[in-house]
Structures are given as structure tokens and as C-alpha cells.
Amino acid sequence: MNDRRTNALGSPSAEPSLHEFSQGGKICKQLNEKESIELIARMISETKSRFEVGDGNILLNWGILTATIATVVWAAVAATGNPAFNGLWALMAFGWFFNRRLAVKQSSRGCLSYTDKLCTAIWKSVGILGAAGVVICTVLHLTTGNSPWMVMFFYALFVVGFGIIGSGAALKVRSMVAGGILSVAFGMVLLGCIFSEVKLSMTWVMPCFIHCFVLMMIIPGLEMRRLARKENERA
């Protein structure tokens, strides 16, 4: 017996049977699932590539800026004995241009992934805490006449270090996590020396500080740029 239904004229109906409809729906569903998986995989790959390029550059820029200023301040103070050269730390304000360029690039990306938003939130918090620290130290310096700027030294080790750890964990970049941990550990060593009344000497504190930024920013930044170039070559 013919499975197809007939219309009023006795000819086979063009409408598919329930079985055919269910089979076709299953095929469409499988195709849609496959396309969805491919789309998600492509979005993850593109997001990772974008963030590796952008975040690698921002890490390099901040790391080189910080290490360069720290080296100049250390050399100038050691050579002259004049602590006024610590005012060169104000050149860190030039880092705002790096953040501005990154913000412009992010705004041109369109849809941001969860990783993008997470890392942006982390570094926005780090920036707000840094600005608050500068304001607090300035007010205390003007009102008391004493220098509280060592607070910003520990800010760089602890707050920036934890920011690096969080971003490295989100991006799955082990060198960032390791560098951030070393930075926080060095900050804890300094606090331990202070509370134990161990005299701190800039002859070893500043070189260690510079190495912390090399390990948690410059080296991971170079690694991320290298990985991004390999991804672009494969594409």
C-alpha cells in the first residue's frame, strides 16, 4: 500500500509524512548544532587571538615603562643621593595613553566575550585603586610634611601583582600567574623586613622590584605576542 496520502483528485499528496518531517527536523537540528559549535569555537579562537595581541602589547608597554622609570630613579638617587629624583615616578602618568589606546581598540571589537569583560573589570579596579593611592599619598604629604609614597611601592607589588594573577588565570597564561605570585611574595618579604625592623637597602630592593615587573609583564607580554603571531600564521 502506498504510504503517501492522496488528495481529492486521487494524486499523491505533496505534503511529507510525519516520519519524513521528523527525520528532516532531526537533520536540520544536527546541522544547526554543528554550525553553533563551529561558531562558538571560532568566536573563542578570535577572542583569544585578539586578547593575546592587545593584552600582550599593553603588558609590554606598562612593563617597559615601569622598569625604565625604576632604573632611572634608582641610578639617579644612587649617584647623587638626592631623593628628589623620586619625583620621576610621576612619568607613570604616560601609561594613561596605553590604556586609552586599548579602550579604543576594545570599543571597535563589537561584542566582547566574558574573558574580555573580566580582564577589563580587573584592570579598571587596579586603575581606580592606583588613582586613589596617588590622591591619598598627595593629601598626606601636603598635610603632614612626611613622605607616604612607599604605599605606592607596595601597591605596585600587591595590587598590580594580584591583577596580573587574575588576568593570567583568565587567559590561561602561566607566566603571568607565576610572575604575579613572585611579585606578591616579594612584597610580603618587604613587609616582613619592615615589621622585623630589618633595614631595607635600595641596592637590593630596587633591582628586585625591577625584576618583578620584567617577570610579570615583559616576559608574558613577549610570550603572548609570539603566540599571537603563530596563530596569525596558521590562519
Short mmCIF file of N, CA, C and O in Angstrom, two decimals, residues 43-97:
data_model
loop_
_atom_site.label_atom_id
_atom_site.label_comp_id
_atom_site.label_asym_id
_atom_site.label_seq_id
_atom_site.Cartn_x
_atom_site.Cartn_y
_atom_site.Cartn_z
N MET A 43 34.49 32.00 17.62
CA MET A 43 34.45 33.19 18.48
C MET A 43 35.49 33.10 19.60
O MET A 43 36.17 34.08 19.91
N ILE A 44 35.62 31.89 20.19
CA ILE A 44 36.61 31.71 21.25
C ILE A 44 38.02 31.91 20.70
O ILE A 44 38.86 32.57 21.32
N SER A 45 38.28 31.34 19.52
CA SER A 45 39.60 31.47 18.90
C SER A 45 39.92 32.92 18.58
O SER A 45 41.03 33.41 18.86
N GLU A 46 38.94 33.64 18.00
CA GLU A 46 39.16 35.04 17.65
C GLU A 46 39.35 35.90 18.88
O GLU A 46 40.18 36.80 18.93
N THR A 47 38.56 35.62 19.94
CA THR A 47 38.69 36.38 21.18
C THR A 47 40.05 36.17 21.81
O THR A 47 40.71 37.11 22.25
N LYS A 48 40.51 34.90 21.83
CA LYS A 48 41.82 34.60 22.41
C LYS A 48 42.91 35.30 21.63
O LYS A 48 43.84 35.89 22.20
N SER A 49 42.81 35.27 20.29
CA SER A 49 43.81 35.91 19.45
C SER A 49 43.82 37.42 19.68
O SER A 49 44.88 38.03 19.82
N ARG A 50 42.64 38.02 19.73
CA ARG A 50 42.54 39.46 19.95
C ARG A 50 43.16 39.84 21.29
O ARG A 50 43.92 40.78 21.40
N PHE A 51 42.82 39.05 22.31
CA PHE A 51 43.30 39.42 23.63
C PHE A 51 44.79 39.17 23.76
O PHE A 51 45.49 39.90 24.46
N GLU A 52 45.28 38.12 23.10
CA GLU A 52 46.73 37.89 23.15
C GLU A 52 47.48 39.05 22.53
O GLU A 52 48.47 39.52 23.06
N VAL A 53 46.99 39.56 21.40
CA VAL A 53 47.67 40.69 20.75
C VAL A 53 47.55 41.94 21.60
O VAL A 53 48.53 42.59 21.94
N GLY A 54 46.32 42.30 21.97
CA GLY A 54 46.09 43.55 22.71
C GLY A 54 46.71 43.53 24.08
O GLY A 54 47.40 44.45 24.49
N ASP A 55 46.46 42.43 24.83
CA ASP A 55 46.96 42.38 26.19
C ASP A 55 48.46 42.20 26.22
O ASP A 55 49.13 42.67 27.14
N GLY A 56 49.01 41.51 25.22
CA GLY A 56 50.46 41.39 25.15
C GLY A 56 51.13 42.73 24.97
O GLY A 56 52.14 43.03 25.61
N ASN A 57 50.54 43.58 24.13
CA ASN A 57 51.10 44.91 23.91
C ASN A 57 50.99 45.77 25.16
O ASN A 57 51.92 46.49 25.51
N ILE A 58 49.82 45.73 25.82
CA ILE A 58 49.63 46.58 27.00
C ILE A 58 50.55 46.14 28.13
O ILE A 58 51.07 46.97 28.88
N LEU A 59 50.76 44.84 28.27
CA LEU A 59 51.69 44.35 29.29
C LEU A 59 53.10 44.83 28.99
O LEU A 59 53.82 45.29 29.90
N LEU A 60 53.51 44.71 27.74
CA LEU A 60 54.86 45.16 27.36
C LEU A 60 55.03 46.66 27.62
O LEU A 60 56.05 47.09 28.16
N ASN A 61 54.03 47.44 27.22
CA ASN A 61 54.13 48.89 27.38
C ASN A 61 54.26 49.28 28.84
O ASN A 61 55.16 50.07 29.22
N TRP A 62 53.38 48.74 29.68
CA TRP A 62 53.44 49.07 31.11
C TRP A 62 54.70 48.51 31.76
O TRP A 62 55.31 49.17 32.61
N GLY A 63 55.08 47.30 31.39
CA GLY A 63 56.27 46.70 31.99
C GLY A 63 57.54 47.46 31.65
O GLY A 63 58.37 47.73 32.52
N ILE A 64 57.68 47.83 30.37
CA ILE A 64 58.87 48.58 29.95
C ILE A 64 58.89 49.96 30.59
O ILE A 64 59.93 50.43 31.05
N LEU A 65 57.72 50.62 30.64
CA LEU A 65 57.65 51.95 31.25
C LEU A 65 58.04 51.90 32.72
O LEU A 65 58.86 52.71 33.19
N THR A 66 57.48 50.95 33.45
CA THR A 66 57.77 50.84 34.89
C THR A 66 59.23 50.49 35.15
O THR A 66 59.89 51.10 36.00
N ALA A 67 59.74 49.50 34.42
CA ALA A 67 61.12 49.08 34.63
C ALA A 67 62.10 50.19 34.26
O ALA A 67 63.12 50.39 34.94
N THR A 68 61.79 50.95 33.20
CA THR A 68 62.67 52.04 32.77
C THR A 68 62.71 53.16 33.81
O THR A 68 63.79 53.64 34.20
N ILE A 69 61.52 53.58 34.27
CA ILE A 69 61.48 54.66 35.27
C ILE A 69 62.15 54.21 36.57
O ILE A 69 62.91 54.98 37.19
N ALA A 70 61.90 52.97 36.99
CA ALA A 70 62.53 52.47 38.22
C ALA A 70 64.05 52.46 38.10
O ALA A 70 64.77 52.82 39.04
N THR A 71 64.56 52.07 36.94
CA THR A 71 66.01 52.04 36.72
C THR A 71 66.61 53.44 36.76
O THR A 71 67.66 53.67 37.38
N VAL A 72 65.93 54.40 36.11
CA VAL A 72 66.42 55.78 36.08
C VAL A 72 66.41 56.39 37.48
O VAL A 72 67.38 57.03 37.90
N VAL A 73 65.32 56.18 38.22
CA VAL A 73 65.22 56.71 39.58
C VAL A 73 66.29 56.10 40.47
O VAL A 73 66.98 56.81 41.22
N TRP A 74 66.44 54.80 40.38
CA TRP A 74 67.44 54.11 41.20
C TRP A 74 68.85 54.62 40.89
O TRP A 74 69.63 54.93 41.82
N ALA A 75 69.18 54.74 39.61
CA ALA A 75 70.52 55.21 39.23
C ALA A 75 70.75 56.66 39.65
O ALA A 75 71.83 57.01 40.15
N ALA A 76 69.72 57.51 39.48
CA ALA A 76 69.87 58.93 39.82
C ALA A 76 70.03 59.14 41.31
O ALA A 76 70.90 59.91 41.75
N VAL A 77 69.22 58.46 42.11
CA VAL A 77 69.31 58.61 43.56
C VAL A 77 70.62 58.03 44.07
O VAL A 77 71.27 58.61 44.96
N ALA A 78 71.04 56.89 43.52
CA ALA A 78 72.29 56.27 43.96
C ALA A 78 73.50 57.13 43.60
O ALA A 78 74.47 57.21 44.36
N ALA A 79 73.44 57.81 42.45
CA ALA A 79 74.57 58.62 42.01
C ALA A 79 74.65 59.96 42.74
O ALA A 79 75.75 60.44 43.01
N THR A 80 73.51 60.55 43.04
CA THR A 80 73.50 61.90 43.62
C THR A 80 73.15 61.93 45.10
O THR A 80 73.45 62.89 45.79
N GLY A 81 72.45 60.90 45.56
CA GLY A 81 71.99 60.90 46.94
C GLY A 81 70.83 61.84 47.17
O GLY A 81 70.43 62.07 48.32
N ASN A 82 70.26 62.37 46.09
CA ASN A 82 69.15 63.31 46.20
C ASN A 82 67.83 62.57 46.02
O ASN A 82 67.51 62.10 44.92
N PRO A 83 66.99 62.45 47.09
CA PRO A 83 65.72 61.72 46.97
C PRO A 83 64.70 62.44 46.11
O PRO A 83 63.65 61.86 45.78
N ALA A 84 64.99 63.69 45.71
CA ALA A 84 64.03 64.43 44.87
C ALA A 84 63.83 63.75 43.52
O ALA A 84 62.79 63.96 42.87
N PHE A 85 64.78 62.92 43.10
CA PHE A 85 64.63 62.21 41.82
C PHE A 85 63.49 61.20 41.85
O PHE A 85 63.06 60.70 40.80
N ASN A 86 62.98 60.89 43.05
CA ASN A 86 61.82 60.01 43.14
C ASN A 86 60.59 60.64 42.47
O ASN A 86 59.62 59.94 42.16
N GLY A 87 60.66 61.96 42.26
CA GLY A 87 59.56 62.63 41.57
C GLY A 87 59.40 62.17 40.13
O GLY A 87 58.35 62.40 39.52
N LEU A 88 60.43 61.50 39.60
CA LEU A 88 60.33 60.99 38.23
C LEU A 88 59.25 59.91 38.10
O LEU A 88 58.84 59.60 36.99
N TRP A 89 58.81 59.36 39.25
CA TRP A 89 57.73 58.37 39.19
C TRP A 89 56.45 58.97 38.61
O TRP A 89 55.56 58.23 38.18
N ALA A 90 56.35 60.28 38.62
CA ALA A 90 55.17 60.93 38.03
C ALA A 90 55.05 60.64 36.54
O ALA A 90 53.96 60.77 35.95
N LEU A 91 56.16 60.22 35.92
CA LEU A 91 56.12 59.88 34.49
C LEU A 91 55.25 58.65 34.22
O LEU A 91 54.91 58.39 33.06
N MET A 92 54.87 57.94 35.27
CA MET A 92 53.97 56.80 35.10
C MET A 92 52.63 57.23 34.53
O MET A 92 51.88 56.41 33.99
N ALA A 93 52.33 58.52 34.64
CA ALA A 93 51.07 59.04 34.09
C ALA A 93 50.98 58.83 32.58
O ALA A 93 49.87 58.79 32.02
N PHE A 94 52.14 58.68 31.92
CA PHE A 94 52.12 58.43 30.48
C PHE A 94 51.46 57.10 30.15
O PHE A 94 51.04 56.87 29.01
N GLY A 95 51.36 56.22 31.13
CA GLY A 95 50.69 54.95 30.91
C GLY A 95 49.22 55.11 30.57
O GLY A 95 48.60 54.19 30.02
N TRP A 96 48.65 56.27 30.87
CA TRP A 96 47.25 56.53 30.53
C TRP A 96 47.02 56.41 29.03
O TRP A 96 45.96 55.96 28.60
N PHE A 97 48.02 56.80 28.24
CA PHE A 97 47.89 56.70 26.78
C PHE A 97 47.77 55.25 26.33
O PHE A 97 47.06 54.94 25.38
#
